[in-house]
Coordinates of C-alpha atoms and ligand atoms in Angstrom, one line a residue:
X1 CA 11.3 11.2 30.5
X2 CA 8.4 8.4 29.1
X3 CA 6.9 6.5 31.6
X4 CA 10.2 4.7 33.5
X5 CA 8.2 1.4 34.3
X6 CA 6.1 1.4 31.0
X7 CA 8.8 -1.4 29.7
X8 CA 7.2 -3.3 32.7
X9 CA 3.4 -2.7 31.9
X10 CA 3.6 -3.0 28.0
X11 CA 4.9 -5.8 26.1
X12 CA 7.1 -5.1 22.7
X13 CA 4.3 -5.0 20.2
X14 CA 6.1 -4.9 16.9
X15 CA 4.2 -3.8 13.8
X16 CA 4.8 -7.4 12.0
X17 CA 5.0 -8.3 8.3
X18 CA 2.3 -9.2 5.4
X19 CA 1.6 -13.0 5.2
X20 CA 3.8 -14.8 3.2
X21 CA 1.5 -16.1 1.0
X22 CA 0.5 -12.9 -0.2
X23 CA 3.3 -10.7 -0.2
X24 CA 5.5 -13.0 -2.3
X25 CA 3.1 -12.4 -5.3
X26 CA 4.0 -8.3 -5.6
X27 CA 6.9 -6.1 -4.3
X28 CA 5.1 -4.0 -1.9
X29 CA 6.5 -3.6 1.4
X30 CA 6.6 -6.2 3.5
X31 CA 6.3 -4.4 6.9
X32 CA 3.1 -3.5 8.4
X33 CA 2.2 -0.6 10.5
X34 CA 0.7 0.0 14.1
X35 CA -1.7 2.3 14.6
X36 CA -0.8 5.6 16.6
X37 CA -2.3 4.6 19.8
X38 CA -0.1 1.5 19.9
X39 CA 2.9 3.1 18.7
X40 CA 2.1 5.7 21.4
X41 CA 2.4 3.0 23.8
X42 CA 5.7 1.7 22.3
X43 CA 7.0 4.6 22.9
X44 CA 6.1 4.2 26.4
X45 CA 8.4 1.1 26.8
X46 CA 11.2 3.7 26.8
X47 CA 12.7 4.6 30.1
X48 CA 15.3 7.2 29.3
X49 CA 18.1 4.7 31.3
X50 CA 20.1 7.9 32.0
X51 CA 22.9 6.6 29.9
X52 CA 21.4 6.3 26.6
X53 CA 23.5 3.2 25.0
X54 CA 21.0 3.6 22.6
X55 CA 22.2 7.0 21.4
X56 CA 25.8 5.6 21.5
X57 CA 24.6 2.8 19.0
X58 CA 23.0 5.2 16.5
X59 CA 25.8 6.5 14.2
X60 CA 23.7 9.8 13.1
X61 CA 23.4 10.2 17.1
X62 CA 19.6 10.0 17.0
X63 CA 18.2 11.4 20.2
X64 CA 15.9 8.3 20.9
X65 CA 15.0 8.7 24.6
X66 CA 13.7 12.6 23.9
X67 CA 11.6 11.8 20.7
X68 CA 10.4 8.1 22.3
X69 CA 9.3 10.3 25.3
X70 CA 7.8 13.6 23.0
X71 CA 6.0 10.2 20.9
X72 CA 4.5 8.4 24.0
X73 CA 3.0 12.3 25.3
X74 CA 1.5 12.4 21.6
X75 CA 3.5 15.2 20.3
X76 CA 4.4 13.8 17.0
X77 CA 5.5 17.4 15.4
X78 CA 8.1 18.2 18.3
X79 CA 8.9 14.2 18.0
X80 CA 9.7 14.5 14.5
X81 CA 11.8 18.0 14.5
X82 CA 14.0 16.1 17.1
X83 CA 14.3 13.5 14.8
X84 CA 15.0 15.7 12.1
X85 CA 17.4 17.2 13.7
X86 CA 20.0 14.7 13.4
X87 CA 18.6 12.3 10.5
X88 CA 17.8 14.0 7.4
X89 CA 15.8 10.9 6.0
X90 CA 14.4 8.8 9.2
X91 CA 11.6 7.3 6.8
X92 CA 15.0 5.7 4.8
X93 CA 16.5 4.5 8.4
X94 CA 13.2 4.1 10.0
X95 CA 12.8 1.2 7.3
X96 CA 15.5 -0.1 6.0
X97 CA 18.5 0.4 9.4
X98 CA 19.6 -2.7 10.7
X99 CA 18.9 -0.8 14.0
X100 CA 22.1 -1.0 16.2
X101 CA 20.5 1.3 18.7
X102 CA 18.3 -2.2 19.5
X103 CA 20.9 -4.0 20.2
X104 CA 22.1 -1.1 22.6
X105 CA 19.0 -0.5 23.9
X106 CA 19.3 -1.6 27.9
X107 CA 15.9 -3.7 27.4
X108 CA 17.4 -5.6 24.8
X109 CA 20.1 -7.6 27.9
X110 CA 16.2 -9.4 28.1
X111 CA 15.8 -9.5 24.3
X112 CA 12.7 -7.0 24.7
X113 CA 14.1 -3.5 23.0
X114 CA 12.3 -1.0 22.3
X115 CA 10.8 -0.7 18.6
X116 CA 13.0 2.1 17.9
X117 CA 13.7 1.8 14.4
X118 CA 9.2 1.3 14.3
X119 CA 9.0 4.2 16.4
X120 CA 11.0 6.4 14.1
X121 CA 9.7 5.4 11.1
X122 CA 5.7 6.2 12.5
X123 CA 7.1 9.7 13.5
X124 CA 8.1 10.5 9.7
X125 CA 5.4 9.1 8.3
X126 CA 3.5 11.1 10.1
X127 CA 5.3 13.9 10.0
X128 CA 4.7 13.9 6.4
X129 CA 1.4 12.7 6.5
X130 CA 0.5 15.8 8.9
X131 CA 2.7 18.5 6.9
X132 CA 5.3 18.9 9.6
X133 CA 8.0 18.1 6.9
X134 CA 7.7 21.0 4.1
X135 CA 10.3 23.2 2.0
X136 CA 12.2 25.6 4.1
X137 CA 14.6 27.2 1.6
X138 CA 17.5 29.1 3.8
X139 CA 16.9 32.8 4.0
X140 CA 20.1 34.1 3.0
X141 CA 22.5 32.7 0.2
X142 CA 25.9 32.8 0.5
X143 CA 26.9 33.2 -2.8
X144 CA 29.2 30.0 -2.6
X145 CA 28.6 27.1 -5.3
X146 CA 28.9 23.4 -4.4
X147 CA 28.8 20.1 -6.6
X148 CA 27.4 17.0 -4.7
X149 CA 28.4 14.1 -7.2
X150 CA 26.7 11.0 -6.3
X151 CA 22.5 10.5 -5.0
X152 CA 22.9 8.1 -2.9
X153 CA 21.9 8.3 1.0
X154 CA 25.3 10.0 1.6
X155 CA 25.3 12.6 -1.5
X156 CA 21.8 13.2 -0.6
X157 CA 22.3 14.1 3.4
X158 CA 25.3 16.7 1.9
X159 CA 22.9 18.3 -0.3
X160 CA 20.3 19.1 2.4
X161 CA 23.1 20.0 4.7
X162 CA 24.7 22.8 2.7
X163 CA 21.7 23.4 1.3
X164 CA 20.6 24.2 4.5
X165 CA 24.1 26.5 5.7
X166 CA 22.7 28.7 2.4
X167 CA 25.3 27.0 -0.4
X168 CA 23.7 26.6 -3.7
X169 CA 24.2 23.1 -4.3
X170 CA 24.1 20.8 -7.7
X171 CA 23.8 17.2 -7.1
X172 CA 24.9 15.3 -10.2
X173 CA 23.7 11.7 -11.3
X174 CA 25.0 9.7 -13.6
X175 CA 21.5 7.4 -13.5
X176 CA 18.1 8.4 -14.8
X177 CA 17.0 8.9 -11.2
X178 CA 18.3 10.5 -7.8
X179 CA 18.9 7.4 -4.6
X180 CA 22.2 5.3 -5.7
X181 CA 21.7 2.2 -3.9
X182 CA 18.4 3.0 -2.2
X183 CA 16.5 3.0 -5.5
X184 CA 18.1 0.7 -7.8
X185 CA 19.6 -1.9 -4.9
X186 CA 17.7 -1.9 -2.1
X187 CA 14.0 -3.6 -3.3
X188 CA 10.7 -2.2 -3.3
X189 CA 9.2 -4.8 -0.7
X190 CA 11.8 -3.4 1.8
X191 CA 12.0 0.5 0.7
X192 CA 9.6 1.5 -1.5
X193 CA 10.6 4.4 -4.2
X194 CA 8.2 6.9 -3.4
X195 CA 9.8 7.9 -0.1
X196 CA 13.1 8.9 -2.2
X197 CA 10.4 10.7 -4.6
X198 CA 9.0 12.6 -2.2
X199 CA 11.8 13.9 -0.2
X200 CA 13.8 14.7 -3.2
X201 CA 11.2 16.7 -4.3
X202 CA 11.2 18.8 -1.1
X203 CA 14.7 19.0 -1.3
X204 CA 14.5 20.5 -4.8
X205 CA 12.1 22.9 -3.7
X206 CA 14.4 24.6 -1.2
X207 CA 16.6 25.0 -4.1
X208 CA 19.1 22.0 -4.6
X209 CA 19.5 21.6 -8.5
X210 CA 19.7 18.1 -9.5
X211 CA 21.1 16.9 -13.1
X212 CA 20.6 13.4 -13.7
X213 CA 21.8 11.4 -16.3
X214 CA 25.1 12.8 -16.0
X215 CA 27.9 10.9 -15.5
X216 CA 30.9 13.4 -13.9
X217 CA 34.0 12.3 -15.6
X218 CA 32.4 11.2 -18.9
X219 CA 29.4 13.6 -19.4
X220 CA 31.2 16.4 -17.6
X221 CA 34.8 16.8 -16.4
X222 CA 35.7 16.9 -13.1
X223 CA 37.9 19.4 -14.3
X224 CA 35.2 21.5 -15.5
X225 CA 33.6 21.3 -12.1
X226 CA 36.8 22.1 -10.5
X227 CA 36.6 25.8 -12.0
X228 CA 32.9 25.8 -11.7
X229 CA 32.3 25.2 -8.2
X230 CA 33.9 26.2 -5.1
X231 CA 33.9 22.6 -3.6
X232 CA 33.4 19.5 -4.5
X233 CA 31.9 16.6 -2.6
X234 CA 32.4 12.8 -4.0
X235 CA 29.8 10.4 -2.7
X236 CA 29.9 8.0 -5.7
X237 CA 29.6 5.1 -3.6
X238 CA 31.4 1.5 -3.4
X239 CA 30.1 0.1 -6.6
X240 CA 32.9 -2.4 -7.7
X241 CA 31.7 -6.0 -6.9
X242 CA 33.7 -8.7 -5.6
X243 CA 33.7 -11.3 -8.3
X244 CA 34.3 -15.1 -8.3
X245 CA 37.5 -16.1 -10.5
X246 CA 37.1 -19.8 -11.0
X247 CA 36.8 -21.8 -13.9
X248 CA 33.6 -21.5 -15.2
X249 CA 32.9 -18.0 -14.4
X250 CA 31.7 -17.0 -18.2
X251 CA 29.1 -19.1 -18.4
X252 CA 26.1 -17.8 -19.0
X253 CA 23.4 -17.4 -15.9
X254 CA 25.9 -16.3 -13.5
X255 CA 25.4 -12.5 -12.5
X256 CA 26.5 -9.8 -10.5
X257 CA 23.3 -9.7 -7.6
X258 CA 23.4 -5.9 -8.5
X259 CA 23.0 -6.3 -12.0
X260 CA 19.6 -8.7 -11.2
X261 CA 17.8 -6.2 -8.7
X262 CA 18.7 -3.2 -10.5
X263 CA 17.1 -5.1 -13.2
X264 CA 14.2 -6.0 -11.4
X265 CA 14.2 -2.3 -9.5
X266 CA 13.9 -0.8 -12.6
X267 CA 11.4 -3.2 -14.1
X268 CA 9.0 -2.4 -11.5
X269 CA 9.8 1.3 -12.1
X270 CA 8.1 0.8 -15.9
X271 CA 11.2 0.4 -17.2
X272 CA 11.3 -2.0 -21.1
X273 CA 13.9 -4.5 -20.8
X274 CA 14.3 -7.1 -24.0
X275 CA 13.5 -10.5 -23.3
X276 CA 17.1 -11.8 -24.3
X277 CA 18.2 -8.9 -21.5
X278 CA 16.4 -10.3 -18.8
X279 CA 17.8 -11.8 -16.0
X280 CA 14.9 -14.0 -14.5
X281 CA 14.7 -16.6 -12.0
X282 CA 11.4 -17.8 -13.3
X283 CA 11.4 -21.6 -13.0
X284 CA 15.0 -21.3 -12.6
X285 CA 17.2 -23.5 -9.6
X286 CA 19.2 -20.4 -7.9
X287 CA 21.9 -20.2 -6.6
X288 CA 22.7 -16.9 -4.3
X289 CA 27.0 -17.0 -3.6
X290 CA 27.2 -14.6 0.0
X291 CA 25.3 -14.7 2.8
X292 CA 24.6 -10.9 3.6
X293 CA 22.3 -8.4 3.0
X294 CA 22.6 -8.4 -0.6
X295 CA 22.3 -12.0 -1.2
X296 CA 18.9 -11.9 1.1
X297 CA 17.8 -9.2 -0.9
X298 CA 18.5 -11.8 -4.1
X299 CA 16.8 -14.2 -2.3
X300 CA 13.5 -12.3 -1.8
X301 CA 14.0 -10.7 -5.7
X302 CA 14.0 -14.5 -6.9
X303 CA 11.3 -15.9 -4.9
X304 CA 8.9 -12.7 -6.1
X305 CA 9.9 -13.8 -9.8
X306 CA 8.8 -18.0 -9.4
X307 CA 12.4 -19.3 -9.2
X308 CA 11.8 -23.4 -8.3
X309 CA 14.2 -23.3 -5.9
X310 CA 16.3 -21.0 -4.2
X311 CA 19.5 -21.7 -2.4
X312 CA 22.2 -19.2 -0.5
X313 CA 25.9 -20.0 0.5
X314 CA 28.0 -18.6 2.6
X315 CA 31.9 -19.2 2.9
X316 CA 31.8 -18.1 6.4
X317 CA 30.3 -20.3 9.9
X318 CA 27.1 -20.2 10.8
X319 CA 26.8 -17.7 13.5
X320 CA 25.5 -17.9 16.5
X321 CA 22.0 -17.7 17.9
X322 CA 22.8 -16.3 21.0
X323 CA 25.9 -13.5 21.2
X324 CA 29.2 -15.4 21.9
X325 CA 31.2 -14.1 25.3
X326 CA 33.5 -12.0 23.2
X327 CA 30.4 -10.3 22.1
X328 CA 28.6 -8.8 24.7
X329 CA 25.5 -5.8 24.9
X330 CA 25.6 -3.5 24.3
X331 CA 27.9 -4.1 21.1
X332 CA 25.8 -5.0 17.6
X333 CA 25.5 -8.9 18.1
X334 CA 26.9 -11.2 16.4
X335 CA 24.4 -13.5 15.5
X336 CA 22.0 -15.5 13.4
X337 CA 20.2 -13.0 11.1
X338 CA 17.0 -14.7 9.2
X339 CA 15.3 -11.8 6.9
X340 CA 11.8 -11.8 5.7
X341 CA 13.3 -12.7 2.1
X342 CA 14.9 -16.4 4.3
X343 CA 11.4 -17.1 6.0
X344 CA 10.2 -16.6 2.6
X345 CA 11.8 -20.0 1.4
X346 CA 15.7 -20.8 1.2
X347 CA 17.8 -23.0 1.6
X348 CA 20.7 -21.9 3.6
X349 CA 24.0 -22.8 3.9
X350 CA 27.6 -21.8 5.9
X351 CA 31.1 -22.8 5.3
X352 CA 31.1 -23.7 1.5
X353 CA 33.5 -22.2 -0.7
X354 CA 33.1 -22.4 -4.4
X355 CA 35.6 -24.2 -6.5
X356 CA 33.9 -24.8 -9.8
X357 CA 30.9 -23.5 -12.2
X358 CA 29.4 -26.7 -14.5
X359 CA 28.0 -26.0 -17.7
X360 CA 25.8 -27.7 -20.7
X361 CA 26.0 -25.7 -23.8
X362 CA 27.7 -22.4 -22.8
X363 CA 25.1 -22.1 -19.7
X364 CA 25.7 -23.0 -16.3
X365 CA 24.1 -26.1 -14.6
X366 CA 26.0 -26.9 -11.5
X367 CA 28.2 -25.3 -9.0
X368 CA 30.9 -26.7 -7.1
X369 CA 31.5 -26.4 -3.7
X370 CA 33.6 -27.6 -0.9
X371 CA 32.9 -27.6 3.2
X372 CA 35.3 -25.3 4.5
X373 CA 36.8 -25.8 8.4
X374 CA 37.4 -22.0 10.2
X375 CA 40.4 -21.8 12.8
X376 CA 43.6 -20.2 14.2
X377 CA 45.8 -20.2 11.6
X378 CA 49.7 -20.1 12.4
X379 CA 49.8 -16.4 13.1
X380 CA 46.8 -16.7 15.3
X381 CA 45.3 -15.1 12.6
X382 CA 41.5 -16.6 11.4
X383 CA 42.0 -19.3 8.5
X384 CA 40.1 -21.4 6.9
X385 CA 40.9 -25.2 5.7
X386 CA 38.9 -27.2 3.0
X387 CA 37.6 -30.7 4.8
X388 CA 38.4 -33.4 2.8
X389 CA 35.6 -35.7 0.9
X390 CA 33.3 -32.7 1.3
X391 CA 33.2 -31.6 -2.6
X392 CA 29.2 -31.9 -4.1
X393 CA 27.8 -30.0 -6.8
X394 CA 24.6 -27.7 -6.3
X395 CA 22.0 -27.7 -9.1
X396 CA 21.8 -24.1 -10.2
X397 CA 20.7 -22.5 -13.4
X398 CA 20.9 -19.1 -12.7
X399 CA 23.5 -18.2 -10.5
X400 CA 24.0 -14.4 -8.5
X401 CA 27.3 -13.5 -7.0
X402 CA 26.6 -11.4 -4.2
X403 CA 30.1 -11.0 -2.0
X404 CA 30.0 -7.6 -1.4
X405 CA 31.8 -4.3 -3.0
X406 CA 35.6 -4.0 -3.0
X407 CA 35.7 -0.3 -3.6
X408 CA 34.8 2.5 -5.5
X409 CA 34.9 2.8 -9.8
X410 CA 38.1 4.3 -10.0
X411 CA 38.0 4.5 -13.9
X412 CA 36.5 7.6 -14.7
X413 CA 36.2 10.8 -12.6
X414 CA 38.6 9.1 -10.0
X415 CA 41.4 8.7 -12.4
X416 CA 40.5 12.2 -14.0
X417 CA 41.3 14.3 -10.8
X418 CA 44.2 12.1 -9.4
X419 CA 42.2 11.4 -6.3
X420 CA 44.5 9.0 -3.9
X421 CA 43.1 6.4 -2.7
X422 CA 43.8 4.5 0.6
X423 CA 45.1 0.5 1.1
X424 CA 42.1 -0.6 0.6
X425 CA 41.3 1.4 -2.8
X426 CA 38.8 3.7 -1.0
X427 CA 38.9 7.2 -1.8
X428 CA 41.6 8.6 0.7
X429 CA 40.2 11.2 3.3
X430 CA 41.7 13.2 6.5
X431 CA 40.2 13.9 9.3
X432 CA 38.6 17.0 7.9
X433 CA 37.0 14.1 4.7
X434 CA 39.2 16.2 2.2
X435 CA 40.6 14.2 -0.2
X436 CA 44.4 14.8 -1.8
X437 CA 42.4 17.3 -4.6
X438 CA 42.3 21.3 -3.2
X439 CA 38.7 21.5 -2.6
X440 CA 37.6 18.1 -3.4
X441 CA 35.8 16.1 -0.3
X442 CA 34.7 13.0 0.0
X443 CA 31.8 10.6 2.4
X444 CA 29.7 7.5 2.1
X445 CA 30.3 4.2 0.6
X446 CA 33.5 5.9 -1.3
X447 CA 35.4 6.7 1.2
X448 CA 34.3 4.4 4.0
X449 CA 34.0 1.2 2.1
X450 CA 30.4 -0.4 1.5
X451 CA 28.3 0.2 4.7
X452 CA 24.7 1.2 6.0
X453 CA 22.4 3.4 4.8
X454 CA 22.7 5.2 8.1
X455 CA 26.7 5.4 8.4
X456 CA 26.3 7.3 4.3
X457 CA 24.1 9.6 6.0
X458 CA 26.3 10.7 9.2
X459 CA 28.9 10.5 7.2
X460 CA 27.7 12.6 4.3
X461 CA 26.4 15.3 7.1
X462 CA 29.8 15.3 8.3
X463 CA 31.6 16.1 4.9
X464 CA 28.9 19.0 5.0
X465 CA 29.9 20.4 8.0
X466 CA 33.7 20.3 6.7
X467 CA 33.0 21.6 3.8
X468 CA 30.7 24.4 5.3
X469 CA 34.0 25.4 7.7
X470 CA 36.2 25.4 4.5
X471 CA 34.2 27.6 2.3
X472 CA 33.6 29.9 5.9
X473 CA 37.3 30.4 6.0
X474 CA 37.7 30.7 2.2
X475 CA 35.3 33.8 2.9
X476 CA 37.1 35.3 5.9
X477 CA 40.7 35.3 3.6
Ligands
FAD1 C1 21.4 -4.8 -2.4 C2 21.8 -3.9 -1.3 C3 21.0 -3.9 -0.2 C4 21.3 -3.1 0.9 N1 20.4 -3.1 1.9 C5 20.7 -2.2 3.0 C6 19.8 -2.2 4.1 O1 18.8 -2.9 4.1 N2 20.1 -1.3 5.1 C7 21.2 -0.5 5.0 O2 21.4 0.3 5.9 N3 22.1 -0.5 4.0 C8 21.8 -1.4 3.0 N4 22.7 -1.5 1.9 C9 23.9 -0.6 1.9 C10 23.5 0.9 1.5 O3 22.6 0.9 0.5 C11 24.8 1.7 1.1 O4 25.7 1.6 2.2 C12 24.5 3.1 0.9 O5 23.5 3.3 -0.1 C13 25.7 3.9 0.5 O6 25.4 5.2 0.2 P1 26.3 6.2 -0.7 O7 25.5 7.4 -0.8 O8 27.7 6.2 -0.1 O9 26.4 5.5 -2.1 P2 25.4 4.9 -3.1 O10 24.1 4.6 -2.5 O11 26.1 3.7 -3.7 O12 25.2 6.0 -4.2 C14 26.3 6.4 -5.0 C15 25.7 7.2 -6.2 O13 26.7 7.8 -7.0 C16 26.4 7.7 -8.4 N5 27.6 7.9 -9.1 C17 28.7 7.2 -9.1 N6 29.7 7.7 -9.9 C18 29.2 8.8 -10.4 C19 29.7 9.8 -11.3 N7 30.9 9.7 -11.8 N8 28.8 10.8 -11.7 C20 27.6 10.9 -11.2 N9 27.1 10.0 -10.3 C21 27.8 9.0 -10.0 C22 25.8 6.3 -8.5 O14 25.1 6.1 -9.7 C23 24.9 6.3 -7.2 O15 23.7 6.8 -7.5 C24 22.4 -2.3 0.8 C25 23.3 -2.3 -0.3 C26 23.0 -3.2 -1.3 C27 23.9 -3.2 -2.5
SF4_2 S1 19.0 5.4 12.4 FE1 19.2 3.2 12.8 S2 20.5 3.1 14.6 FE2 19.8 5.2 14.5 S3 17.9 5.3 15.8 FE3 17.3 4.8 13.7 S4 17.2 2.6 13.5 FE4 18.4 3.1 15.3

């Protein structure tokens, strides 16, 4: 165990972020780092409770008391292969997780957790740093073939995984480069792209073949895949946005928010984009319509790019600052979330729903919006009620529509193999994540719904696994 009263002789230190003033001018990453001896004493603050709530908040089961306690005795290799032991890419989670093991964390009922998301994050980097993390190819091969369709967090975590149980394993992408949402969503001041770069290229040195650039379904059949491989895992991801039906919607200057940080992802990636292609916020009044993580990131995207002003709406209340009785530790809370990409400069707003896009010339000016009051409706369900003499336009030239993904692209490889799909449009698994194709699996965003980083990575380790015990049995017939 680490020291059991170092939470009472060591403050929470955390590592901090740039200064605003500078890191709004580039897209480097916005966290800063502690040096080893104080992460070393972070580390400390853990007292291995006994009953790790921390563990039950972590949904890849991260063994945080063992590698806080192997971290604050300076063993950072035998830290790391703990953490490596159930996170295939802690420098993705050790970044970019909203950290629900902090809000489990027994320190936190005083609002002081642990830095465990810091903490894990310090461990990989240096892990790598150190050459803990290198290629291990498996020893023996087992002759069966896999196709991984899909980069993303999830698609990536199945590779390794039956990569690692000796499967020889293609991992097919339809974009120029491996990481779904993690490269071309997620922005470089939050994850930066090299840590996809150099993990995949361990990954492809203990033998996972990777094919970008081709889309399965179009480029390839599934069908073709189907007599090629011995099992197929689908982790596509949830890539249909929600849109915004209203009059007004075809203006010009409103956007998907994907379409406007892939943009910008791939911009900073060298990438040409034509002038009359680019979707800028320079000098532009912004709207962002969704108060998550996406419309944060939009936020952050446009304040990087000289937008005048930036504003972000949100249909829902304003949530709490402190958790709400029905919300108690050690459950995620509930509550007021301001991101680096808000303190940047924003102006926020909650319970406004959107009636109306404005336009001068075929290009929006104004959006329409209305106060919304949240309730019991009559089935005791929660309803919402427009307020009356609440309408106002917002100024907004360049408007991003970031309300989340409904489900996955069903045109296209979907609708090739006849894979069912659940209510929701999700791709439909049982309990052993095979979909209602012989041999075809599927995990992450696809199957779950739009999630975490984090929940595409159990979840594609889990597919493995399943997969793994199919092929196994296939073997033994
Ligand atoms: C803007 C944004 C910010 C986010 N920020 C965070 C965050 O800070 N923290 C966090 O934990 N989560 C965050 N998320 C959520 C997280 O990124 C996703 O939950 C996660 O990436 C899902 O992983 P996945 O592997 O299931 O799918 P994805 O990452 O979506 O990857 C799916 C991949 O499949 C490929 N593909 C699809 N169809 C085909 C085909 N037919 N053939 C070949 N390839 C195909 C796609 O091109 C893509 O590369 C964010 C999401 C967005 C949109
Ligand atoms: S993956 Fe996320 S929940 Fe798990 S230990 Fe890391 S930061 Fe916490």
């Amino acid at each position: 165990m680490a020291d059991p009263k170092g939470f009472i002789k060591i403050k929470k230190k955390p590592a901090g972020n740039r200064p605003i003033h500078e890191r709004i001018d580039d897209y480097s990453e916005v966290e800063q780092v502690l040096n080893s001896e104080d992460r070393q004493l972070q580390a400390q603050r853990c007292m291995d409770c006994g009953i790790p709530f921390c563990h039950w908040g972590c949904p890849v089961d991260n063994l945080i008391p063992e590698w806080n306690d192997l971290l604050y005795r300076g063993d950072w290799k035998g830290a790391s292969e703990r953490l490596q032991s159930t996170n295939n890419f802690p420098e993705f989670t050790g970044r970019i997780c909203p950290a629900p093991c902090e809000h489990s964390c027994v320190l936190n009922i005083d609002g002081e957790p642990v830095t465990i998301r810091e903490n894990e994050a310090a461990i990989a980097e240096k892990a790598f740093a150190e050459g803990y993390i290198k290629p291990n190819p498996p020893k023996v091969r087992t002759g069966k073939k896999v196709a991984v369709i899909g980069s993303g967090p999830a698609g990536m975590a199945a590779a390794d995984q039956l990569n690692k149980a000796g499967h020889s394993v293609t991992l097919f992408e339809k974009d120029k480069k491996v990481g779904g949402l993690l490269r071309y969503g997620i922005p470089d001041f939050k994850l930066n792209k090299h840590t996809i770069d150099r993990r995949m290229k361990i990954l492809m040195a203990e033998g996972i073949e990777v094919k970008t650039e081709t889309e399965v379904g179009k480029d390839i059949s599934g069908t073709e895949l189907l007599k090629k491989f011995d099992a197929i895992c689908l982790t596509i991801g949830a890539m249909q946005p929600r849109d915004l039906e209203i009059e007004g919607r075809d203006l010009d200057g409103i956007h998907y928010a994907m379409d406007f940080l892939t943009q910008q992802n791939k911009v900073n990636d060298g990438a040409y984009v034509a002038y009359d292609n680019r979707i800028t916020a320079e000098e532009r009044n912004v709207l962002v319509i969704g108060g998550g993580d996406t419309g944060s990131d939009c936020v952050g995207t446009a304040t990087r790019q000289g937008a005048k002003s930036v504003t972000q709406i949100e249909i829902l209340p304003k949530p709490p600052k402190q958790r709400s009785a029905d919300n108690p530790w050690p459950y995620y809370a509930r509550t007021l979330k301001t991101s680096t990409s808000h303190e940047e400069g924003c102006d926020r707003r909650w319970s406004l729903s959107t009636l109306k896009f404005h336009g001068m010339q075929q290009r929006v000016t104004h959006a329409e919006v209305q106060e919304v009051a949240w309730g019991r409706g009559v089935n005791g369900s929660y309803a919402m009620k427009p307020v009356k003499g609440t309408k106002e336009k917002i100024e907004a030239d360049l408007i991003l529509l970031a309300m989340g993904f409904v489900h996955p692209v069903i045109e296209g490889l979907v609708t090739e193999l006849k894979i069912s799909l659940n209510g929701r449009k999700n791709i439909d698994i049982d309990h052993t994540m095979a979909t209602s194709v012989q041999k075809v699996f599927a995990a992450g965003d696809a199957a779950n719904g739009a999630s975490l980083v984090v929940t595409a990575i159990a979840s594609g380790r889990r597919a493995a696994k399943k997969i793994d015990d199919f092929l196994l049995s296939q073997k033994k017939n």
